[in-house]
Amino acid sequence: MKQYIIIGNSAAGISAVEAIRQRDKTAKILVFSDEDYLAYCRCLISYYLAGEVKEEKILYRPESFYKENNIELLLNKKVIRVDSKRNRVICEDKSQFSYDALLIATGASPKFPETKGIKKRGVFGFRTLKDTKGIAGLLPVTKTACVLGGGLIGLKAAYGLKKRNVEVKVIIKSRQVLSQMLDFQAAGFVQKRLEENGIEIILGQDVTEIIGNGDIKAIKLDSDKAFESSLVIVGKGVSPNIDLIKETEIKFNEGILANNLMQTNIPNIYTAGDVCESFDVTRGEHSVNALWPVAVEQGKIAGANMSGDNLNYIGSLGMNSIEFFGLPVVSLGIYKVKEGDTNFTELKLCDIKANIYKKIIFKDNFIVGAIFVGDIKNSGIFLRLIRERIEVSSFKDRLLQENFGYPDIMDLVKDKEQVYV
Amino acid sequence: MKQLYYDVKKCLGCKSCEIACALAHSLTGELFKALKEEILSLPRKKVISSKDKNYPVSCRHCKDPKCVEACMAAALVFDKEKGMVLHDESRCVGCWMCVMVCPYAAIRPNIKTKIPLRCDKCKDKDEPSCVKACPTGAIIWQEEVVVEK
């Protein structure tokens, strides 16, 4: 009987398991997790912190999922090494398991800066349910908190804390929030909305020290200012969990390199999700796109191909959707162009009063990226235009019009129209 | 399994379907009362005009639904028997991932309710309200026909 090993019990891992089970009902499937929980909606931890999502709603699949799909789930079991020559994985507790096909979906871990005091009690990453419970446990004695980093994780953490009536400051080294998904102008809208709702944003400054004996008391900035704070959350990005393959022949760059089948350079080893580096359709090169929908998509393809299918992955791209206090924001692909770069052109619409900002970035007559603030309803169409590489010159003037929609592109997309007769 | 089809030649773009849809999903179901509801019921269908024709756009309940894959809250599931994407609103957090990935832009955000607007084929009724409301018979409710790709 064939044995599949899946390292990782989140978006990519679960989606791979489902794809395998669709094709192979009998094979043995082992899922390893270094966490202590059944698969949960990782992206909901900020809502859980905010008190908006209860624990029973955070499970990604019903409790019965593993039994129903005949999956052996090994929790708290960290795989520390892959032995690709002998087709086996080695765990922290020295136990070993062999596989016929392996999926590495180990995800990523928060990056911690080497700031003085970063190891103190009360400093958290914001990635896992365990992190979240640790933070939530301190809330009764927390009045002030600082978040380091103005990316998605940092801002969501700040949102969660604010909802729990903690006075929160976000310390951001760069000149804008969300610098990994928005341009300066779009970021301004988000910043304003956060500030209007009581989240303080401090730009262009970095934390030099976390102060306190035992419990945290304050943080110190490079401007020599200090803020009272008894809790610190670090949102300085994540790095792929690749330690387990570093001494193997599996190729990696920032993440583990995957081909268009989600396969590594070792034919029976696949990779998907936040740990993997796949072809990025907007950049034209391999890139890590650590995003939930991307992980699900990649896991599905990896699982299918592990169990004998031959699905082609057209590639990933950066895409994210968030909402803060009623302001929806979507970012797709390339969102910022270096000044003076003549390879790209832009189309822009900005209505400050209505809180609407839209930008489309073109390379030749193809869309390679877009930002939508306030009005995101057509973002799916833009995602399609990007992914299917549809030439847009014939309807470029329509793109930002209010009534632009699917009918404008239906003769150009890959799938034949099904419902209009 | 029944699906919605549209005879575009007959569609005048009168938006009766939009009104019927909003009404069908309102609390009272009566036009003048519905207009006064605290949170205004919005249509899950929109008529989009393109090249002199009108196209009613709403969720197609795709068999390989991108929205279900993208849903980070596990609020969406494709029900094979019903041929529908089911939405568990109690799990939805309004992150709009489904809006971002819908290839038809058929799911729209409702910022007030934080629940996306998507066609549920008027699941509690014998046929979708838009079908009855269309004065020209442009909206067709019939067993599924698969066009060869």
Coordinates of C-alpha atoms in Angstrom, one line a residue:
Chain A
M1 CA 0.0 0.0 0.0
K2 CA 1.2 3.4 -0.9
Q3 CA 2.2 5.8 1.9
Y4 CA 1.9 9.5 1.7
I5 CA 3.5 11.9 4.2
I6 CA 2.3 15.4 4.5
I7 CA 4.4 17.7 6.7
G8 CA 2.1 20.6 7.7
N9 CA -1.5 20.6 8.8
S10 CA -2.8 23.9 7.4
A11 CA -4.1 25.3 4.1
A12 CA -1.7 23.5 1.8
G13 CA -1.5 20.2 3.7
I14 CA -5.3 19.8 4.1
S15 CA -6.0 20.8 0.5
A16 CA -3.4 18.2 -0.6
V17 CA -5.0 15.5 1.6
E18 CA -8.4 16.2 0.1
A19 CA -6.9 16.0 -3.5
I20 CA -5.2 12.7 -2.7
R21 CA -8.3 11.2 -1.2
Q22 CA -10.4 12.1 -4.2
R23 CA -8.0 9.9 -6.3
D24 CA -6.8 7.3 -3.8
K25 CA -9.2 6.0 -1.2
T26 CA -7.0 3.4 0.3
A27 CA -3.5 4.7 0.6
K28 CA -2.1 5.5 4.0
I29 CA -1.8 9.2 4.7
L30 CA 0.2 10.6 7.6
V31 CA -0.1 14.3 8.5
F32 CA 2.6 15.8 10.7
S33 CA 2.1 19.0 12.6
D34 CA 4.4 20.8 15.1
E35 CA 1.3 22.5 16.6
D36 CA -1.1 21.1 19.1
Y37 CA -4.4 21.8 17.2
L38 CA -6.5 20.3 14.5
A39 CA -6.3 22.4 11.3
Y40 CA -7.6 25.9 12.0
C41 CA -8.1 29.0 10.0
R42 CA -4.8 30.7 10.6
C43 CA -5.9 34.0 9.1
L44 CA -8.7 34.2 11.7
I45 CA -6.4 34.5 14.7
S46 CA -6.8 38.3 14.7
Y47 CA -10.5 37.9 14.8
Y48 CA -10.2 35.4 17.6
L49 CA -8.0 37.9 19.5
A50 CA -10.6 40.6 18.8
G51 CA -13.2 38.3 20.3
E52 CA -15.2 38.2 17.1
V53 CA -14.6 34.5 16.3
K54 CA -15.0 31.9 18.9
E55 CA -12.7 28.9 19.2
E56 CA -15.3 26.4 17.7
K57 CA -15.5 28.5 14.6
I58 CA -11.8 28.7 14.0
L59 CA -11.5 25.0 13.0
Y60 CA -10.8 24.7 9.3
R61 CA -12.4 21.3 9.0
P62 CA -14.9 19.5 11.3
E63 CA -13.3 17.4 14.0
S64 CA -14.4 14.3 12.2
F65 CA -12.4 15.2 9.1
Y66 CA -9.3 13.1 9.9
K67 CA -11.3 10.0 10.8
E68 CA -13.7 10.3 7.8
N69 CA -10.8 10.6 5.4
N70 CA -8.8 7.9 7.2
I71 CA -5.8 10.1 8.0
E72 CA -3.3 9.6 10.7
L73 CA -2.7 13.0 12.3
L74 CA 0.4 13.3 14.4
L75 CA 0.3 16.5 16.4
N76 CA 3.2 18.1 18.3
K77 CA 5.4 16.1 16.0
K78 CA 8.1 18.2 14.4
V79 CA 9.9 16.8 11.4
I80 CA 13.5 18.0 11.6
R81 CA 15.0 16.3 8.6
V82 CA 14.1 14.8 5.3
D83 CA 16.2 11.9 4.1
S84 CA 15.5 12.0 0.4
K85 CA 17.9 9.1 -0.4
R86 CA 16.1 6.6 1.9
N87 CA 12.6 8.2 1.4
R88 CA 12.0 8.8 5.1
V89 CA 11.5 11.7 7.5
I90 CA 13.1 12.0 10.9
C91 CA 11.3 13.7 13.8
E92 CA 12.6 15.7 16.7
D93 CA 11.9 12.7 19.0
K94 CA 14.1 10.6 16.7
S95 CA 11.2 8.5 15.3
Q96 CA 11.3 7.9 11.6
F97 CA 8.7 7.3 9.0
S98 CA 9.0 6.3 5.4
Y99 CA 7.1 7.5 2.4
D100 CA 6.4 6.8 -1.2
A101 CA 5.5 10.5 -1.9
L102 CA 6.2 13.4 0.4
L103 CA 4.7 16.9 0.6
I104 CA 6.6 19.6 2.4
A105 CA 4.1 22.2 3.5
T106 CA 5.8 23.3 6.7
G107 CA 4.7 26.9 6.3
A108 CA 6.7 29.9 7.6
S109 CA 7.7 31.4 10.9
P110 CA 7.8 35.0 12.1
K111 CA 11.1 36.8 11.7
F112 CA 12.3 38.4 15.0
P113 CA 14.7 41.3 14.8
E114 CA 17.8 41.2 17.0
T115 CA 16.5 44.1 19.1
K116 CA 17.7 44.2 22.7
G117 CA 15.1 42.6 25.0
I118 CA 13.3 40.7 22.2
K119 CA 13.5 37.5 24.1
K120 CA 11.6 38.9 27.1
R121 CA 8.4 37.4 28.3
G122 CA 5.5 39.4 26.7
V123 CA 7.0 39.5 23.3
F124 CA 5.0 37.5 20.8
G125 CA 5.0 36.6 17.1
F126 CA 1.5 36.5 15.7
R127 CA 1.2 33.3 13.6
T128 CA -0.3 30.5 15.6
L129 CA -3.3 29.9 17.9
K130 CA -0.7 29.3 20.6
D131 CA 0.7 32.9 20.1
T132 CA -2.9 34.2 20.1
K133 CA -3.8 32.4 23.3
G134 CA -0.6 33.7 24.9
I135 CA -1.5 37.2 24.0
A136 CA -5.2 36.8 25.0
G137 CA -4.1 35.5 28.4
L138 CA -2.2 38.7 29.1
L139 CA -5.0 41.0 28.1
P140 CA -6.6 41.3 31.5
V141 CA -3.4 43.0 32.7
T142 CA -2.5 44.8 29.5
K143 CA -3.4 48.4 29.0
T144 CA -0.8 49.4 26.4
A145 CA 0.8 47.4 23.6
C146 CA 3.2 48.0 20.7
V147 CA 3.2 46.2 17.4
L148 CA 6.5 46.2 15.5
G149 CA 5.9 46.3 11.8
G150 CA 3.1 47.7 9.7
G151 CA 2.5 44.7 7.4
L152 CA -0.7 42.8 7.3
I153 CA 0.1 40.7 10.4
G154 CA 1.1 43.7 12.4
L155 CA -2.0 45.7 11.5
K156 CA -4.3 42.8 12.1
A157 CA -2.7 42.3 15.5
A158 CA -3.2 45.9 16.3
Y159 CA -6.9 45.7 15.2
G160 CA -7.4 42.7 17.5
L161 CA -5.8 44.5 20.4
K162 CA -7.8 47.7 19.8
K163 CA -11.0 45.7 19.8
R164 CA -10.1 44.5 23.2
N165 CA -9.6 48.0 24.4
V166 CA -5.8 47.9 24.5
E167 CA -4.1 51.2 23.7
V168 CA -2.0 50.2 20.7
K169 CA 0.8 51.8 18.8
V170 CA 2.2 50.4 15.6
I171 CA 5.9 51.2 15.0
I172 CA 6.9 51.1 11.4
K173 CA 10.4 51.4 10.0
S174 CA 9.3 52.5 6.5
R175 CA 7.3 55.5 5.5
Q176 CA 4.0 53.8 5.0
V177 CA 1.8 50.9 6.2
L178 CA 1.5 47.7 4.2
S179 CA 4.6 48.5 2.1
Q180 CA 4.5 44.9 0.8
M181 CA 1.1 45.2 -0.8
L182 CA 0.2 48.9 -1.4
D183 CA 1.7 52.0 -2.8
F184 CA 2.2 55.1 -0.7
Q185 CA -1.1 56.7 -1.8
A186 CA -3.2 53.7 -1.1
A187 CA -1.5 53.1 2.2
G188 CA -2.5 56.6 3.2
F189 CA -6.2 55.6 3.1
V190 CA -5.6 52.6 5.3
Q191 CA -3.5 54.6 7.7
K192 CA -6.2 57.3 8.0
R193 CA -8.9 54.7 8.7
L194 CA -6.8 53.0 11.4
E195 CA -6.0 56.3 13.1
E196 CA -9.6 57.4 13.0
N197 CA -10.4 54.2 14.9
G198 CA -7.8 54.8 17.6
I199 CA -4.8 52.9 16.4
E200 CA -1.7 55.0 16.6
I201 CA 0.7 54.7 13.7
I202 CA 4.3 55.8 14.1
L203 CA 6.2 55.9 10.8
G204 CA 9.9 56.0 9.9
Q205 CA 11.1 54.8 13.3
D206 CA 12.5 51.6 14.6
V207 CA 12.5 50.0 18.1
T208 CA 16.0 49.8 19.6
E209 CA 15.1 48.3 23.0
I210 CA 12.4 46.5 24.8
I211 CA 12.7 47.6 28.4
G212 CA 11.6 45.9 31.6
N213 CA 12.8 43.5 34.3
G214 CA 10.7 40.4 34.1
D215 CA 7.6 42.0 32.7
I216 CA 7.9 44.5 29.8
K217 CA 7.5 48.1 30.8
A218 CA 8.3 50.2 27.7
I219 CA 9.9 50.2 24.3
K220 CA 12.5 52.6 23.1
L221 CA 12.8 54.0 19.6
D222 CA 15.8 55.1 17.6
S223 CA 14.5 58.7 17.9
D224 CA 15.2 58.2 21.7
K225 CA 11.5 58.4 22.4
A226 CA 10.0 55.8 24.7
F227 CA 6.5 54.4 25.0
E228 CA 4.9 52.6 27.9
S229 CA 4.0 49.2 26.7
S230 CA 3.5 45.9 28.6
L231 CA 3.0 43.7 25.5
V232 CA 4.9 43.6 22.2
I233 CA 3.8 41.8 19.0
V234 CA 6.3 41.4 16.3
G235 CA 5.0 41.5 12.7
K236 CA 8.2 41.8 10.7
G237 CA 7.4 39.3 8.1
V238 CA 7.9 35.6 7.9
S239 CA 10.5 33.2 6.6
P240 CA 9.8 29.8 5.1
N241 CA 10.5 26.8 7.4
I242 CA 13.2 25.1 5.3
D243 CA 15.6 23.9 8.0
L244 CA 14.5 20.3 7.5
I245 CA 15.8 20.2 3.9
K246 CA 18.9 22.3 4.2
E247 CA 21.2 19.4 4.3
T248 CA 19.5 17.5 1.5
E249 CA 19.8 17.8 -2.3
I250 CA 16.4 19.5 -2.4
K251 CA 16.9 22.9 -4.1
F252 CA 15.8 26.0 -2.3
N253 CA 16.3 29.7 -2.6
E254 CA 14.2 31.7 -0.1
G255 CA 11.7 28.9 -0.1
I256 CA 11.8 25.4 -1.5
L257 CA 11.7 25.6 -5.3
A258 CA 8.7 24.0 -7.0
N259 CA 8.2 23.3 -10.7
N260 CA 4.8 23.7 -12.5
L261 CA 3.7 20.4 -10.9
M262 CA 4.5 21.6 -7.4
Q263 CA 7.3 19.1 -7.4
T264 CA 10.8 19.8 -6.0
N265 CA 13.9 18.6 -7.9
I266 CA 13.4 15.2 -6.2
P267 CA 10.5 13.6 -8.2
N268 CA 8.6 12.1 -5.2
I269 CA 8.9 15.2 -3.0
Y270 CA 6.5 18.0 -3.5
T271 CA 6.1 21.3 -1.8
A272 CA 3.2 23.9 -1.4
G273 CA 2.1 26.8 0.6
D274 CA 4.2 29.4 2.5
V275 CA 7.3 27.3 2.5
C276 CA 7.5 27.1 -1.3
E277 CA 8.8 29.3 -4.0
S278 CA 6.8 28.9 -7.2
F279 CA 6.7 30.6 -10.5
D280 CA 5.1 34.1 -10.1
V281 CA 3.0 35.0 -13.2
T282 CA 3.4 38.8 -12.7
R283 CA 7.1 38.8 -11.9
G284 CA 8.1 36.1 -14.4
E285 CA 10.3 34.5 -11.9
H286 CA 10.1 32.2 -8.8
S287 CA 8.8 33.9 -5.7
V288 CA 7.3 33.0 -2.3
N289 CA 3.7 34.1 -2.1
A290 CA 2.8 33.2 1.4
L291 CA -1.0 33.6 1.2
W292 CA -3.9 31.4 2.2
P293 CA -5.6 31.1 -1.2
V294 CA -2.3 30.4 -2.9
A295 CA -1.5 27.7 -0.4
V296 CA -4.9 26.0 -1.0
E297 CA -4.4 26.1 -4.7
Q298 CA -0.8 24.7 -4.6
G299 CA -1.8 22.0 -2.1
K300 CA -4.5 20.8 -4.3
I301 CA -2.2 20.5 -7.3
A302 CA 0.5 18.9 -5.3
G303 CA -1.9 16.3 -3.8
A304 CA -3.4 15.5 -7.2
N305 CA 0.0 15.0 -8.8
M306 CA 1.3 13.0 -5.9
S307 CA -1.5 10.6 -6.5
G308 CA -0.9 10.1 -10.2
D309 CA -2.5 13.1 -11.8
N310 CA -0.7 15.5 -14.1
L311 CA -2.1 19.0 -13.2
N312 CA -0.2 22.0 -14.4
Y313 CA 0.1 25.0 -12.1
I314 CA 0.0 28.2 -14.0
G315 CA 1.7 30.0 -11.2
S316 CA 1.1 32.2 -8.2
L317 CA 0.9 35.9 -7.7
G318 CA 0.8 38.2 -4.7
M319 CA -2.9 38.8 -4.0
N320 CA -4.5 39.9 -0.8
S321 CA -7.8 41.2 0.4
I322 CA -8.3 42.9 3.8
E323 CA -10.7 45.1 5.5
F324 CA -10.1 47.5 8.3
F325 CA -13.1 49.3 10.0
G326 CA -15.2 49.2 6.9
L327 CA -12.5 50.0 4.3
P328 CA -11.9 47.1 1.9
V329 CA -8.6 46.8 0.2
V330 CA -7.3 44.5 -2.5
S331 CA -3.8 44.2 -3.9
L332 CA -2.9 42.1 -6.9
G333 CA 0.5 41.3 -8.4
I334 CA 2.9 44.2 -9.0
Y335 CA 1.5 47.1 -6.9
K336 CA 4.4 49.6 -7.1
V337 CA 6.7 50.6 -9.9
K338 CA 10.0 52.2 -9.4
E339 CA 10.0 55.8 -10.5
G340 CA 11.3 56.2 -14.0
D341 CA 10.8 52.6 -15.0
T342 CA 9.4 52.9 -18.5
N343 CA 8.5 49.3 -18.8
F344 CA 5.3 49.9 -17.0
T345 CA 2.4 52.3 -17.4
E346 CA -0.4 53.1 -14.9
L347 CA -4.0 54.0 -14.9
K348 CA -5.3 55.7 -11.7
L349 CA -8.4 56.9 -10.1
C350 CA -8.4 58.7 -6.8
D351 CA -11.4 60.1 -4.9
I352 CA -10.3 61.2 -1.5
K353 CA -13.8 62.2 -0.3
A354 CA -15.4 58.9 -1.3
N355 CA -12.4 56.9 0.0
I356 CA -11.8 55.3 -3.3
Y357 CA -8.5 54.7 -5.0
K358 CA -7.8 52.4 -7.9
K359 CA -4.6 51.8 -9.8
I360 CA -3.9 49.4 -12.6
I361 CA -0.3 48.6 -13.7
F362 CA 0.4 47.5 -17.3
K363 CA 3.3 46.0 -19.0
D364 CA 2.8 46.5 -22.7
N365 CA -0.9 45.9 -23.0
F366 CA -1.2 43.3 -20.3
I367 CA -2.2 44.0 -16.7
V368 CA 0.4 42.9 -14.2
G369 CA -1.0 44.4 -11.0
A370 CA -3.7 46.5 -9.4
I371 CA -4.7 48.1 -6.2
F372 CA -8.3 48.7 -5.1
V373 CA -9.3 50.7 -2.1
G374 CA -12.9 51.4 -1.1
D375 CA -14.4 49.7 -4.2
I376 CA -13.1 46.2 -4.8
K377 CA -16.1 44.7 -6.6
N378 CA -14.3 44.1 -9.9
S379 CA -11.1 42.8 -8.4
G380 CA -11.8 39.2 -9.5
I381 CA -12.0 40.3 -13.1
F382 CA -8.6 42.0 -12.8
L383 CA -7.2 38.9 -11.2
R384 CA -8.4 36.9 -14.2
L385 CA -7.0 39.4 -16.7
I386 CA -3.7 39.1 -15.0
R387 CA -3.6 35.3 -14.7
E388 CA -4.9 34.5 -18.2
R389 CA -2.7 37.2 -19.7
I390 CA -5.4 38.8 -21.6
E391 CA -4.4 41.7 -23.9
V392 CA -6.5 44.7 -22.8
S393 CA -5.9 47.4 -25.5
S394 CA -9.4 47.1 -27.0
F395 CA -11.2 47.9 -23.7
K396 CA -8.5 49.8 -21.7
D397 CA -10.8 52.9 -21.5
R398 CA -13.5 50.8 -19.9
L399 CA -11.4 49.3 -17.1
L400 CA -12.1 51.9 -14.5
Q401 CA -15.6 52.7 -15.5
E402 CA -18.3 52.0 -13.0
N403 CA -20.2 49.6 -15.2
F404 CA -17.1 47.6 -16.4
G405 CA -17.7 43.9 -15.8
Y406 CA -17.4 40.3 -16.9
P407 CA -19.4 40.8 -20.1
D408 CA -16.7 43.1 -21.4
I409 CA -14.1 40.3 -21.3
M410 CA -16.2 37.2 -21.8
D411 CA -15.2 36.7 -25.4
L412 CA -11.5 36.9 -24.4
V413 CA -11.3 34.5 -21.5
K414 CA -10.2 30.8 -21.7
D415 CA -13.5 29.2 -20.6
K416 CA -16.3 29.2 -23.1
E417 CA -19.3 31.2 -21.9
Q418 CA -22.0 29.0 -20.4
V419 CA -25.0 31.0 -19.2
Y420 CA -25.7 33.7 -21.8
V421 CA -27.6 32.5 -24.8
Chain B
M1 CA -30.0 20.4 -11.2
K2 CA -31.4 23.7 -12.2
Q3 CA -29.4 26.7 -13.2
L4 CA -30.0 30.3 -14.3
Y5 CA -29.5 31.1 -18.0
Y6 CA -30.1 34.4 -19.8
D7 CA -31.5 35.2 -23.2
V8 CA -29.4 38.3 -23.7
K9 CA -31.4 39.4 -26.8
K10 CA -34.5 39.8 -24.6
C11 CA -32.8 41.6 -21.7
L12 CA -33.9 45.3 -21.7
G13 CA -31.7 46.2 -18.7
C14 CA -34.8 47.3 -16.7
K15 CA -33.3 45.9 -13.5
S16 CA -36.6 44.3 -12.4
C17 CA -34.5 41.3 -11.4
E18 CA -32.2 43.4 -9.2
I19 CA -35.2 44.8 -7.3
A20 CA -36.9 41.4 -7.0
C21 CA -33.6 39.9 -5.7
A22 CA -33.1 42.6 -3.1
L23 CA -36.7 42.3 -2.0
A24 CA -36.6 38.5 -1.8
H25 CA -33.7 38.8 0.6
S26 CA -35.1 41.6 2.7
L27 CA -36.7 40.9 6.1
T28 CA -40.3 41.9 5.1
G29 CA -40.4 41.0 1.5
E30 CA -42.5 44.1 0.8
L31 CA -41.1 46.9 -1.3
F32 CA -42.0 49.9 0.9
K33 CA -41.3 48.2 4.2
A34 CA -38.1 46.8 2.8
L35 CA -36.9 50.3 1.9
K36 CA -37.2 51.3 5.6
E37 CA -35.3 48.3 7.0
E38 CA -32.4 49.2 9.2
I39 CA -29.9 47.5 6.8
L40 CA -31.1 48.0 3.3
S41 CA -31.3 44.7 1.4
L42 CA -29.0 44.8 -1.6
P43 CA -29.4 42.8 -4.8
R44 CA -27.2 39.7 -5.4
K45 CA -27.6 40.2 -9.1
K46 CA -26.4 43.1 -11.2
V47 CA -27.2 43.9 -14.8
I48 CA -24.1 45.0 -16.6
S49 CA -24.3 46.7 -20.0
S50 CA -21.6 46.0 -22.6
K51 CA -21.6 46.7 -26.3
D52 CA -25.3 47.6 -26.5
K53 CA -26.4 44.4 -24.7
N54 CA -27.4 43.8 -21.1
Y55 CA -26.1 40.9 -19.0
P56 CA -27.5 40.0 -15.6
V57 CA -24.5 38.9 -13.6
S58 CA -24.8 36.7 -10.5
C59 CA -23.0 33.7 -8.8
R60 CA -22.9 30.7 -11.2
H61 CA -22.2 28.2 -8.5
C62 CA -19.1 27.0 -10.4
K63 CA -18.2 23.3 -10.0
D64 CA -14.6 24.2 -9.4
P65 CA -15.3 27.3 -7.2
K66 CA -12.4 29.6 -6.7
C67 CA -14.2 31.3 -3.8
V68 CA -14.4 28.1 -1.8
E69 CA -10.7 27.6 -2.2
A70 CA -9.9 31.1 -1.2
C71 CA -12.2 31.3 1.8
M72 CA -9.9 31.5 4.8
A73 CA -12.8 31.1 7.2
A74 CA -14.1 27.8 5.8
A75 CA -17.5 29.5 5.4
L76 CA -18.0 28.2 1.9
V77 CA -18.5 24.7 0.6
F78 CA -19.6 23.3 -2.7
D79 CA -22.5 21.0 -2.2
K80 CA -22.4 18.5 -5.0
E81 CA -26.0 17.3 -4.5
K82 CA -27.5 20.7 -4.6
G83 CA -25.0 21.9 -7.2
M84 CA -24.5 25.0 -5.2
V85 CA -21.9 26.9 -3.2
L86 CA -23.3 27.1 0.3
H87 CA -22.3 30.0 2.5
D88 CA -22.3 29.6 6.3
E89 CA -22.8 33.2 7.3
S90 CA -22.1 32.5 10.9
R91 CA -18.4 31.7 10.0
C92 CA -17.9 34.6 7.6
V93 CA -15.7 37.4 8.7
G94 CA -16.0 39.6 5.7
C95 CA -12.4 39.4 4.5
W96 CA -13.6 39.6 0.8
M97 CA -11.2 36.9 -0.4
C98 CA -14.2 35.4 -2.3
V99 CA -14.8 38.8 -4.0
M100 CA -11.1 39.0 -4.9
V101 CA -11.0 35.6 -6.7
C102 CA -14.5 35.4 -8.4
P103 CA -13.7 35.2 -12.1
Y104 CA -17.1 36.8 -12.9
A105 CA -17.1 39.5 -10.3
A106 CA -20.4 38.0 -9.3
I107 CA -19.8 38.2 -5.6
R108 CA -19.8 41.7 -4.2
P109 CA -19.0 43.0 -0.7
N110 CA -21.7 44.3 1.5
I111 CA -19.7 46.6 3.8
K112 CA -22.6 47.1 6.2
T113 CA -23.3 43.5 7.0
K114 CA -19.8 42.3 6.4
I115 CA -21.3 39.4 4.5
P116 CA -20.7 39.1 0.7
L117 CA -23.7 39.4 -1.6
R118 CA -24.1 36.2 -3.6
C119 CA -26.9 34.4 -5.4
D120 CA -28.4 31.6 -3.3
K121 CA -30.9 30.7 -6.1
C122 CA -33.6 31.7 -3.6
K123 CA -33.1 28.3 -2.1
D124 CA -36.2 28.4 0.0
K125 CA -38.5 29.2 -2.9
D126 CA -39.6 27.1 -5.8
E127 CA -37.8 29.3 -8.2
P128 CA -35.5 32.3 -8.0
S129 CA -37.3 35.6 -7.6
C130 CA -35.5 37.1 -10.6
V131 CA -37.1 34.6 -12.9
K132 CA -40.6 35.6 -12.0
A133 CA -39.8 39.3 -12.0
C134 CA -38.4 39.4 -15.6
P135 CA -41.0 41.0 -17.8
T136 CA -39.5 39.7 -21.0
G137 CA -38.7 36.2 -20.1
A138 CA -35.0 36.8 -20.5
I139 CA -34.1 34.8 -17.4
I140 CA -34.4 31.1 -17.9
W141 CA -34.5 28.6 -15.0
Q142 CA -33.8 25.2 -16.3
E143 CA -31.9 22.0 -16.0
E144 CA -28.2 22.4 -16.5
V145 CA -26.7 22.3 -20.0
V146 CA -23.0 21.9 -20.3
V147 CA -21.4 23.7 -23.3
E148 CA -18.4 21.9 -24.6
K149 CA -15.2 23.8 -23.8

